[in-house]
Amino acid sequence: MSTPSGLQYKRIMKGTGVKAKTGQEILLFETTRYRNGTILYSNEGTTTPVKVLIGGNQATLAVDEALVGMKVGEVKEIIAPPYLVKRKDYPPNVHPDSTLVIKLILHKILWQPL
């Protein structure tokens, strides 16, 4: 599937409960890789999820867009073009003009916005 912004995604596993919304803090596990399979970052398989405020400029546009509507336990894989994963600063192992494949696992929704 794809969105109007050009983000491609597939749902690997359905989640349960309420859908995540912009303005919520969530905990997630993720694995980011190049299309050739080279892993750039992963906290999957650890006990330490990342805390993200959806829409709070803490994640790339691609990750923020993909998280909206996910449910706890849902697993989604996105293919994000370079313009959706642009950052101010890049880790030394990430080329700024790369299309990235990101596996997202929504671990927990911490709070609901008012």
PDB file of N, CA and C in Angstrom, residues 15-110:
ATOM      1  N   GLY A  15      -2.551  -5.184  15.424  1.00  0.00           N
ATOM      2  CA  GLY A  15      -2.470  -4.886  16.845  1.00  0.00           C
ATOM      3  C   GLY A  15      -3.847  -4.904  17.477  1.00  0.00           C
ATOM      4  N   THR A  16      -3.918  -4.460  18.724  1.00  0.00           N
ATOM      5  CA  THR A  16      -5.184  -4.432  19.447  1.00  0.00           C
ATOM      6  C   THR A  16      -5.363  -3.091  20.144  1.00  0.00           C
ATOM      7  N   GLY A  17      -6.605  -2.793  20.508  1.00  0.00           N
ATOM      8  CA  GLY A  17      -6.892  -1.579  21.262  1.00  0.00           C
ATOM      9  C   GLY A  17      -7.135  -0.379  20.380  1.00  0.00           C
ATOM     10  N   VAL A  18      -6.899   0.797  20.960  1.00  0.00           N
ATOM     11  CA  VAL A  18      -7.145   2.060  20.258  1.00  0.00           C
ATOM     12  C   VAL A  18      -6.012   2.363  19.289  1.00  0.00           C
ATOM     13  N   LYS A  19      -6.318   3.194  18.301  1.00  0.00           N
ATOM     14  CA  LYS A  19      -5.323   3.596  17.311  1.00  0.00           C
ATOM     15  C   LYS A  19      -4.497   4.773  17.842  1.00  0.00           C
ATOM     16  N   ALA A  20      -3.216   4.754  17.534  1.00  0.00           N
ATOM     17  CA  ALA A  20      -2.321   5.854  17.909  1.00  0.00           C
ATOM     18  C   ALA A  20      -2.676   7.105  17.111  1.00  0.00           C
ATOM     19  N   LYS A  21      -2.524   8.270  17.777  1.00  0.00           N
ATOM     20  CA  LYS A  21      -2.864   9.548  17.165  1.00  0.00           C
ATOM     21  C   LYS A  21      -1.697  10.524  17.307  1.00  0.00           C
ATOM     22  N   THR A  22      -1.699  11.528  16.447  1.00  0.00           N
ATOM     23  CA  THR A  22      -0.742  12.620  16.577  1.00  0.00           C
ATOM     24  C   THR A  22      -0.923  13.256  17.948  1.00  0.00           C
ATOM     25  N   GLY A  23       0.188  13.534  18.619  1.00  0.00           N
ATOM     26  CA  GLY A  23       0.157  14.144  19.943  1.00  0.00           C
ATOM     27  C   GLY A  23       0.330  13.148  21.072  1.00  0.00           C
ATOM     28  N   GLN A  24       0.332  11.858  20.761  1.00  0.00           N
ATOM     29  CA  GLN A  24       0.521  10.838  21.792  1.00  0.00           C
ATOM     30  C   GLN A  24       1.990  10.473  21.936  1.00  0.00           C
ATOM     31  N   GLU A  25       2.370  10.141  23.152  1.00  0.00           N
ATOM     32  CA  GLU A  25       3.674   9.535  23.387  1.00  0.00           C
ATOM     33  C   GLU A  25       3.487   8.033  23.307  1.00  0.00           C
ATOM     34  N   ILE A  26       4.412   7.398  22.590  1.00  0.00           N
ATOM     35  CA  ILE A  26       4.343   5.948  22.437  1.00  0.00           C
ATOM     36  C   ILE A  26       5.734   5.362  22.677  1.00  0.00           C
ATOM     37  N   LEU A  27       5.761   4.063  22.900  1.00  0.00           N
ATOM     38  CA  LEU A  27       7.017   3.318  22.959  1.00  0.00           C
ATOM     39  C   LEU A  27       7.045   2.391  21.766  1.00  0.00           C
ATOM     40  N   LEU A  28       8.189   2.345  21.068  1.00  0.00           N
ATOM     41  CA  LEU A  28       8.274   1.479  19.911  1.00  0.00           C
ATOM     42  C   LEU A  28       9.632   0.824  19.792  1.00  0.00           C
ATOM     43  N   PHE A  29       9.610  -0.290  19.121  1.00  0.00           N
ATOM     44  CA  PHE A  29      10.833  -0.961  18.699  1.00  0.00           C
ATOM     45  C   PHE A  29      10.926  -0.752  17.193  1.00  0.00           C
ATOM     46  N   GLU A  30      12.134  -0.573  16.686  1.00  0.00           N
ATOM     47  CA  GLU A  30      12.281  -0.391  15.246  1.00  0.00           C
ATOM     48  C   GLU A  30      13.602  -0.949  14.757  1.00  0.00           C
ATOM     49  N   THR A  31      13.585  -1.322  13.502  1.00  0.00           N
ATOM     50  CA  THR A  31      14.796  -1.722  12.793  1.00  0.00           C
ATOM     51  C   THR A  31      14.815  -0.937  11.494  1.00  0.00           C
ATOM     52  N   THR A  32      15.897  -0.208  11.267  1.00  0.00           N
ATOM     53  CA  THR A  32      16.062   0.584  10.054  1.00  0.00           C
ATOM     54  C   THR A  32      17.185  -0.024   9.233  1.00  0.00           C
ATOM     55  N   ARG A  33      16.913  -0.199   7.926  1.00  0.00           N
ATOM     56  CA  ARG A  33      17.921  -0.794   7.063  1.00  0.00           C
ATOM     57  C   ARG A  33      17.851  -0.179   5.675  1.00  0.00           C
ATOM     58  N   TYR A  34      18.923  -0.392   4.913  1.00  0.00           N
ATOM     59  CA  TYR A  34      18.892  -0.052   3.502  1.00  0.00           C
ATOM     60  C   TYR A  34      18.113  -1.141   2.775  1.00  0.00           C
ATOM     61  N   ARG A  35      17.718  -0.884   1.550  1.00  0.00           N
ATOM     62  CA  ARG A  35      16.985  -1.875   0.760  1.00  0.00           C
ATOM     63  C   ARG A  35      17.796  -3.147   0.516  1.00  0.00           C
ATOM     64  N   ASN A  36      19.120  -3.052   0.567  1.00  0.00           N
ATOM     65  CA  ASN A  36      19.961  -4.232   0.340  1.00  0.00           C
ATOM     66  C   ASN A  36      20.075  -5.111   1.584  1.00  0.00           C
ATOM     67  N   GLY A  37      19.414  -4.711   2.679  1.00  0.00           N
ATOM     68  CA  GLY A  37      19.410  -5.507   3.897  1.00  0.00           C
ATOM     69  C   GLY A  37      20.386  -5.046   4.967  1.00  0.00           C
ATOM     70  N   THR A  38      21.281  -4.122   4.653  1.00  0.00           N
ATOM     71  CA  THR A  38      22.240  -3.615   5.630  1.00  0.00           C
ATOM     72  C   THR A  38      21.494  -2.897   6.759  1.00  0.00           C
ATOM     73  N   ILE A  39      21.645  -3.394   7.977  1.00  0.00           N
ATOM     74  CA  ILE A  39      20.964  -2.795   9.128  1.00  0.00           C
ATOM     75  C   ILE A  39      21.743  -1.573   9.606  1.00  0.00           C
ATOM     76  N   LEU A  40      21.008  -0.463   9.762  1.00  0.00           N
ATOM     77  CA  LEU A  40      21.597   0.793  10.221  1.00  0.00           C
ATOM     78  C   LEU A  40      21.352   1.016  11.700  1.00  0.00           C
ATOM     79  N   TYR A  41      20.203   0.551  12.173  1.00  0.00           N
ATOM     80  CA  TYR A  41      19.846   0.720  13.581  1.00  0.00           C
ATOM     81  C   TYR A  41      18.787  -0.322  13.924  1.00  0.00           C
ATOM     82  N   SER A  42      18.868  -0.853  15.128  1.00  0.00           N
ATOM     83  CA  SER A  42      17.802  -1.733  15.612  1.00  0.00           C
ATOM     84  C   SER A  42      17.816  -1.783  17.134  1.00  0.00           C
ATOM     85  N   ASN A  43      16.640  -1.644  17.709  1.00  0.00           N
ATOM     86  CA  ASN A  43      16.476  -1.909  19.131  1.00  0.00           C
ATOM     87  C   ASN A  43      15.527  -3.095  19.321  1.00  0.00           C
ATOM     88  N   GLU A  44      15.150  -3.701  18.213  1.00  0.00           N
ATOM     89  CA  GLU A  44      14.306  -4.893  18.243  1.00  0.00           C
ATOM     90  C   GLU A  44      15.092  -6.014  18.930  1.00  0.00           C
ATOM     91  N   GLY A  45      14.450  -6.744  19.763  1.00  0.00           N
ATOM     92  CA  GLY A  45      15.142  -7.808  20.482  1.00  0.00           C
ATOM     93  C   GLY A  45      15.793  -7.332  21.773  1.00  0.00           C
ATOM     94  N   THR A  46      15.616  -6.033  22.089  1.00  0.00           N
ATOM     95  CA  THR A  46      16.100  -5.510  23.369  1.00  0.00           C
ATOM     96  C   THR A  46      14.894  -5.325  24.279  1.00  0.00           C
ATOM     97  N   THR A  47      15.148  -4.886  25.487  1.00  0.00           N
ATOM     98  CA  THR A  47      14.053  -4.576  26.414  1.00  0.00           C
ATOM     99  C   THR A  47      13.857  -3.068  26.539  1.00  0.00           C
ATOM    100  N   THR A  48      14.470  -2.307  25.629  1.00  0.00           N
ATOM    101  CA  THR A  48      14.442  -0.853  25.717  1.00  0.00           C
ATOM    102  C   THR A  48      13.790  -0.228  24.490  1.00  0.00           C
ATOM    103  N   PRO A  49      12.460  -0.035  24.529  1.00  0.00           N
ATOM    104  CA  PRO A  49      11.812   0.649  23.407  1.00  0.00           C
ATOM    105  C   PRO A  49      12.163   2.137  23.407  1.00  0.00           C
ATOM    106  N   VAL A  50      11.984   2.772  22.262  1.00  0.00           N
ATOM    107  CA  VAL A  50      12.224   4.208  22.114  1.00  0.00           C
ATOM    108  C   VAL A  50      10.917   4.943  22.391  1.00  0.00           C
ATOM    109  N   LYS A  51      10.993   6.044  23.154  1.00  0.00           N
ATOM    110  CA  LYS A  51       9.822   6.886  23.405  1.00  0.00           C
ATOM    111  C   LYS A  51       9.756   7.959  22.324  1.00  0.00           C
ATOM    112  N   VAL A  52       8.591   8.093  21.702  1.00  0.00           N
ATOM    113  CA  VAL A  52       8.401   9.063  20.623  1.00  0.00           C
ATOM    114  C   VAL A  52       7.085   9.800  20.842  1.00  0.00           C
ATOM    115  N   LEU A  53       7.114  11.106  20.653  1.00  0.00           N
ATOM    116  CA  LEU A  53       5.900  11.914  20.622  1.00  0.00           C
ATOM    117  C   LEU A  53       5.505  12.009  19.157  1.00  0.00           C
ATOM    118  N   ILE A  54       4.391  11.402  18.785  1.00  0.00           N
ATOM    119  CA  ILE A  54       3.976  11.401  17.383  1.00  0.00           C
ATOM    120  C   ILE A  54       3.663  12.829  16.955  1.00  0.00           C
ATOM    121  N   GLY A  55       4.334  13.280  15.898  1.00  0.00           N
ATOM    122  CA  GLY A  55       4.149  14.640  15.406  1.00  0.00           C
ATOM    123  C   GLY A  55       4.964  15.672  16.147  1.00  0.00           C
ATOM    124  N   GLY A  56       5.851  15.234  17.020  1.00  0.00           N
ATOM    125  CA  GLY A  56       6.638  16.152  17.846  1.00  0.00           C
ATOM    126  C   GLY A  56       8.037  16.413  17.327  1.00  0.00           C
ATOM    127  N   ASN A  57       8.277  16.149  16.051  1.00  0.00           N
ATOM    128  CA  ASN A  57       9.599  16.340  15.443  1.00  0.00           C
ATOM    129  C   ASN A  57      10.694  15.526  16.124  1.00  0.00           C
ATOM    130  N   GLN A  58      10.310  14.401  16.703  1.00  0.00           N
ATOM    131  CA  GLN A  58      11.289  13.508  17.326  1.00  0.00           C
ATOM    132  C   GLN A  58      11.666  12.366  16.389  1.00  0.00           C
ATOM    133  N   ALA A  59      10.837  12.130  15.395  1.00  0.00           N
ATOM    134  CA  ALA A  59      11.077  11.065  14.430  1.00  0.00           C
ATOM    135  C   ALA A  59      11.036  11.687  13.037  1.00  0.00           C
ATOM    136  N   THR A  60      11.385  10.907  12.029  1.00  0.00           N
ATOM    137  CA  THR A  60      11.293  11.406  10.651  1.00  0.00           C
ATOM    138  C   THR A  60       9.827  11.511  10.258  1.00  0.00           C
ATOM    139  N   LEU A  61       9.554  12.240   9.191  1.00  0.00           N
ATOM    140  CA  LEU A  61       8.183  12.364   8.704  1.00  0.00           C
ATOM    141  C   LEU A  61       7.597  10.995   8.379  1.00  0.00           C
ATOM    142  N   ALA A  62       8.412  10.107   7.832  1.00  0.00           N
ATOM    143  CA  ALA A  62       7.936   8.768   7.477  1.00  0.00           C
ATOM    144  C   ALA A  62       7.476   8.000   8.709  1.00  0.00           C
ATOM    145  N   VAL A  63       8.247   8.034   9.773  1.00  0.00           N
ATOM    146  CA  VAL A  63       7.891   7.307  10.988  1.00  0.00           C
ATOM    147  C   VAL A  63       6.656   7.927  11.623  1.00  0.00           C
ATOM    148  N   ASP A  64       6.600   9.251  11.716  1.00  0.00           N
ATOM    149  CA  ASP A  64       5.409   9.906  12.267  1.00  0.00           C
ATOM    150  C   ASP A  64       4.157   9.507  11.479  1.00  0.00           C
ATOM    151  N   GLU A  65       4.248   9.541  10.161  1.00  0.00           N
ATOM    152  CA  GLU A  65       3.098   9.199   9.324  1.00  0.00           C
ATOM    153  C   GLU A  65       2.683   7.740   9.519  1.00  0.00           C
ATOM    154  N   ALA A  66       3.647   6.857   9.613  1.00  0.00           N
ATOM    155  CA  ALA A  66       3.357   5.427   9.740  1.00  0.00           C
ATOM    156  C   ALA A  66       2.763   5.072  11.100  1.00  0.00           C
ATOM    157  N   LEU A  67       3.143   5.798  12.146  1.00  0.00           N
ATOM    158  CA  LEU A  67       2.659   5.483  13.489  1.00  0.00           C
ATOM    159  C   LEU A  67       1.184   5.826  13.691  1.00  0.00           C
ATOM    160  N   VAL A  68       0.711   6.860  13.019  1.00  0.00           N
ATOM    161  CA  VAL A  68      -0.690   7.264  13.178  1.00  0.00           C
ATOM    162  C   VAL A  68      -1.592   6.130  12.688  1.00  0.00           C
ATOM    163  N   GLY A  69      -2.478   5.699  13.556  1.00  0.00           N
ATOM    164  CA  GLY A  69      -3.409   4.633  13.216  1.00  0.00           C
ATOM    165  C   GLY A  69      -2.950   3.245  13.627  1.00  0.00           C
ATOM    166  N   MET A  70      -1.689   3.107  14.046  1.00  0.00           N
ATOM    167  CA  MET A  70      -1.219   1.797  14.507  1.00  0.00           C
ATOM    168  C   MET A  70      -1.821   1.491  15.878  1.00  0.00           C
ATOM    169  N   LYS A  71      -1.939   0.202  16.178  1.00  0.00           N
ATOM    170  CA  LYS A  71      -2.432  -0.250  17.475  1.00  0.00           C
ATOM    171  C   LYS A  71      -1.316  -0.985  18.201  1.00  0.00           C
ATOM    172  N   VAL A  72      -1.434  -1.103  19.511  1.00  0.00           N
ATOM    173  CA  VAL A  72      -0.427  -1.789  20.315  1.00  0.00           C
ATOM    174  C   VAL A  72      -0.239  -3.214  19.789  1.00  0.00           C
ATOM    175  N   GLY A  73       1.011  -3.586  19.600  1.00  0.00           N
ATOM    176  CA  GLY A  73       1.348  -4.907  19.093  1.00  0.00           C
ATOM    177  C   GLY A  73       1.424  -4.983  17.580  1.00  0.00           C
ATOM    178  N   GLU A  74       0.971  -3.940  16.892  1.00  0.00           N
ATOM    179  CA  GLU A  74       1.014  -3.928  15.427  1.00  0.00           C
ATOM    180  C   GLU A  74       2.452  -3.834  14.942  1.00  0.00           C
ATOM    181  N   VAL A  75       2.727  -4.527  13.856  1.00  0.00           N
ATOM    182  CA  VAL A  75       4.034  -4.487  13.212  1.00  0.00           C
ATOM    183  C   VAL A  75       3.806  -4.010  11.784  1.00  0.00           C
ATOM    184  N   LYS A  76       4.541  -2.963  11.410  1.00  0.00           N
ATOM    185  CA  LYS A  76       4.405  -2.378  10.083  1.00  0.00           C
ATOM    186  C   LYS A  76       5.799  -2.195   9.491  1.00  0.00           C
ATOM    187  N   GLU A  77       5.934  -2.490   8.213  1.00  0.00           N
ATOM    188  CA  GLU A  77       7.193  -2.224   7.521  1.00  0.00           C
ATOM    189  C   GLU A  77       6.924  -1.142   6.488  1.00  0.00           C
ATOM    190  N   ILE A  78       7.747  -0.097   6.532  1.00  0.00           N
ATOM    191  CA  ILE A  78       7.582   1.010   5.596  1.00  0.00           C
ATOM    192  C   ILE A  78       8.810   1.113   4.701  1.00  0.00           C
ATOM    193  N   ILE A  79       8.576   1.584   3.491  1.00  0.00           N
ATOM    194  CA  ILE A  79       9.668   1.924   2.577  1.00  0.00           C
ATOM    195  C   ILE A  79       9.554   3.420   2.373  1.00  0.00           C
ATOM    196  N   ALA A  80      10.533   4.138   2.913  1.00  0.00           N
ATOM    197  CA  ALA A  80      10.459   5.591   2.960  1.00  0.00           C
ATOM    198  C   ALA A  80      11.451   6.221   1.997  1.00  0.00           C
ATOM    199  N   PRO A  81      10.957   7.045   1.061  1.00  0.00           N
ATOM    200  CA  PRO A  81      11.853   7.753   0.161  1.00  0.00           C
ATOM    201  C   PRO A  81      12.661   8.803   0.915  1.00  0.00           C
ATOM    202  N   PRO A  82      13.771   9.246   0.336  1.00  0.00           N
ATOM    203  CA  PRO A  82      14.662  10.185   1.030  1.00  0.00           C
ATOM    204  C   PRO A  82      13.982  11.439   1.572  1.00  0.00           C
ATOM    205  N   TYR A  83      13.024  12.008   0.845  1.00  0.00           N
ATOM    206  CA  TYR A  83      12.394  13.243   1.315  1.00  0.00           C
ATOM    207  C   TYR A  83      11.528  13.042   2.557  1.00  0.00           C
ATOM    208  N   LEU A  84      11.191  11.795   2.897  1.00  0.00           N
ATOM    209  CA  LEU A  84      10.423  11.532   4.119  1.00  0.00           C
ATOM    210  C   LEU A  84      11.291  11.106   5.292  1.00  0.00           C
ATOM    211  N   VAL A  85      12.588  10.916   5.047  1.00  0.00           N
ATOM    212  CA  VAL A  85      13.495  10.538   6.139  1.00  0.00           C
ATOM    213  C   VAL A  85      14.625  11.554   6.316  1.00  0.00           C
ATOM    214  N   LYS A  86      14.448  12.746   5.754  1.00  0.00           N
ATOM    215  CA  LYS A  86      15.448  13.805   5.907  1.00  0.00           C
ATOM    216  C   LYS A  86      15.608  14.179   7.372  1.00  0.00           C
ATOM    217  N   ARG A  87      16.840  14.478   7.745  1.00  0.00           N
ATOM    218  CA  ARG A  87      17.154  14.884   9.118  1.00  0.00           C
ATOM    219  C   ARG A  87      18.121  16.054   9.068  1.00  0.00           C
ATOM    220  N   LYS A  88      18.181  16.745  10.179  1.00  0.00           N
ATOM    221  CA  LYS A  88      19.163  17.822  10.297  1.00  0.00           C
ATOM    222  C   LYS A  88      20.565  17.219  10.385  1.00  0.00           C
ATOM    223  N   ASP A  89      20.727  16.227  11.234  1.00  0.00           N
ATOM    224  CA  ASP A  89      22.004  15.543  11.407  1.00  0.00           C
ATOM    225  C   ASP A  89      21.810  14.058  11.108  1.00  0.00           C
ATOM    226  N   TYR A  90      22.741  13.489  10.398  1.00  0.00           N
ATOM    227  CA  TYR A  90      22.672  12.074  10.045  1.00  0.00           C
ATOM    228  C   TYR A  90      23.713  11.294  10.819  1.00  0.00           C
ATOM    229  N   PRO A  91      23.342  10.106  11.304  1.00  0.00           N
ATOM    230  CA  PRO A  91      24.373   9.241  11.883  1.00  0.00           C
ATOM    231  C   PRO A  91      25.400   8.944  10.793  1.00  0.00           C
ATOM    232  N   PRO A  92      26.649   8.716  11.164  1.00  0.00           N
ATOM    233  CA  PRO A  92      27.684   8.523  10.156  1.00  0.00           C
ATOM    234  C   PRO A  92      27.431   7.343   9.212  1.00  0.00           C
ATOM    235  N   ASN A  93      26.611   6.380   9.609  1.00  0.00           N
ATOM    236  CA  ASN A  93      26.375   5.222   8.747  1.00  0.00           C
ATOM    237  C   ASN A  93      25.148   5.366   7.839  1.00  0.00           C
ATOM    238  N   VAL A  94      24.496   6.551   7.820  1.00  0.00           N
ATOM    239  CA  VAL A  94      23.306   6.748   6.996  1.00  0.00           C
ATOM    240  C   VAL A  94      23.578   7.805   5.933  1.00  0.00           C
ATOM    241  N   HIS A  95      23.431   7.434   4.679  1.00  0.00           N
ATOM    242  CA  HIS A  95      23.588   8.383   3.581  1.00  0.00           C
ATOM    243  C   HIS A  95      22.314   9.233   3.479  1.00  0.00           C
ATOM    244  N   PRO A  96      22.428  10.560   3.356  1.00  0.00           N
ATOM    245  CA  PRO A  96      21.254  11.438   3.380  1.00  0.00           C
ATOM    246  C   PRO A  96      20.281  11.254   2.211  1.00  0.00           C
ATOM    247  N   ASP A  97      20.696  10.638   1.119  1.00  0.00           N
ATOM    248  CA  ASP A  97      19.806  10.460  -0.032  1.00  0.00           C
ATOM    249  C   ASP A  97      19.331   9.023  -0.174  1.00  0.00           C
ATOM    250  N   SER A  98      19.181   8.337   0.937  1.00  0.00           N
ATOM    251  CA  SER A  98      18.813   6.922   0.918  1.00  0.00           C
ATOM    252  C   SER A  98      17.325   6.702   1.098  1.00  0.00           C
ATOM    253  N   THR A  99      16.821   5.696   0.397  1.00  0.00           N
ATOM    254  CA  THR A  99      15.504   5.155   0.687  1.00  0.00           C
ATOM    255  C   THR A  99      15.717   4.137   1.794  1.00  0.00           C
ATOM    256  N   LEU A 100      14.933   4.235   2.857  1.00  0.00           N
ATOM    257  CA  LEU A 100      15.107   3.351   4.003  1.00  0.00           C
ATOM    258  C   LEU A 100      13.900   2.437   4.188  1.00  0.00           C
ATOM    259  N   VAL A 101      14.177   1.243   4.666  1.00  0.00           N
ATOM    260  CA  VAL A 101      13.137   0.284   5.029  1.00  0.00           C
ATOM    261  C   VAL A 101      13.125   0.238   6.550  1.00  0.00           C
ATOM    262  N   ILE A 102      11.973   0.530   7.139  1.00  0.00           N
ATOM    263  CA  ILE A 102      11.878   0.635   8.592  1.00  0.00           C
ATOM    264  C   ILE A 102      10.760  -0.276   9.092  1.00  0.00           C
ATOM    265  N   LYS A 103      11.115  -1.166   9.977  1.00  0.00           N
ATOM    266  CA  LYS A 103      10.135  -2.037  10.620  1.00  0.00           C
ATOM    267  C   LYS A 103       9.775  -1.410  11.965  1.00  0.00           C
ATOM    268  N   LEU A 104       8.496  -1.153  12.178  1.00  0.00           N
ATOM    269  CA  LEU A 104       8.006  -0.514  13.396  1.00  0.00           C
ATOM    270  C   LEU A 104       7.138  -1.493  14.177  1.00  0.00           C
ATOM    271  N   ILE A 105       7.368  -1.569  15.473  1.00  0.00           N
ATOM    272  CA  ILE A 105       6.545  -2.387  16.364  1.00  0.00           C
ATOM    273  C   ILE A 105       6.046  -1.469  17.469  1.00  0.00           C
ATOM    274  N   LEU A 106       4.739  -1.187  17.467  1.00  0.00           N
ATOM    275  CA  LEU A 106       4.177  -0.306  18.491  1.00  0.00           C
ATOM    276  C   LEU A 106       4.034  -1.109  19.783  1.00  0.00           C
ATOM    277  N   HIS A 107       4.852  -0.768  20.755  1.00  0.00           N
ATOM    278  CA  HIS A 107       4.909  -1.502  22.017  1.00  0.00           C
ATOM    279  C   HIS A 107       3.833  -1.041  23.001  1.00  0.00           C
ATOM    280  N   LYS A 108       3.675   0.290  23.114  1.00  0.00           N
ATOM    281  CA  LYS A 108       2.747   0.803  24.118  1.00  0.00           C
ATOM    282  C   LYS A 108       2.385   2.249  23.795  1.00  0.00           C
ATOM    283  N   ILE A 109       1.130   2.619  24.050  1.00  0.00           N
ATOM    284  CA  ILE A 109       0.703   4.015  23.986  1.00  0.00           C
ATOM    285  C   ILE A 109       0.711   4.518  25.426  1.00  0.00           C
ATOM    286  N   LEU A 110       1.514   5.561  25.690  1.00  0.00           N
ATOM    287  CA  LEU A 110       1.687   6.033  27.062  1.00  0.00           C
ATOM    288  C   LEU A 110       0.556   6.921  27.543  1.00  0.00           C
TER     289      LEU A 110
END
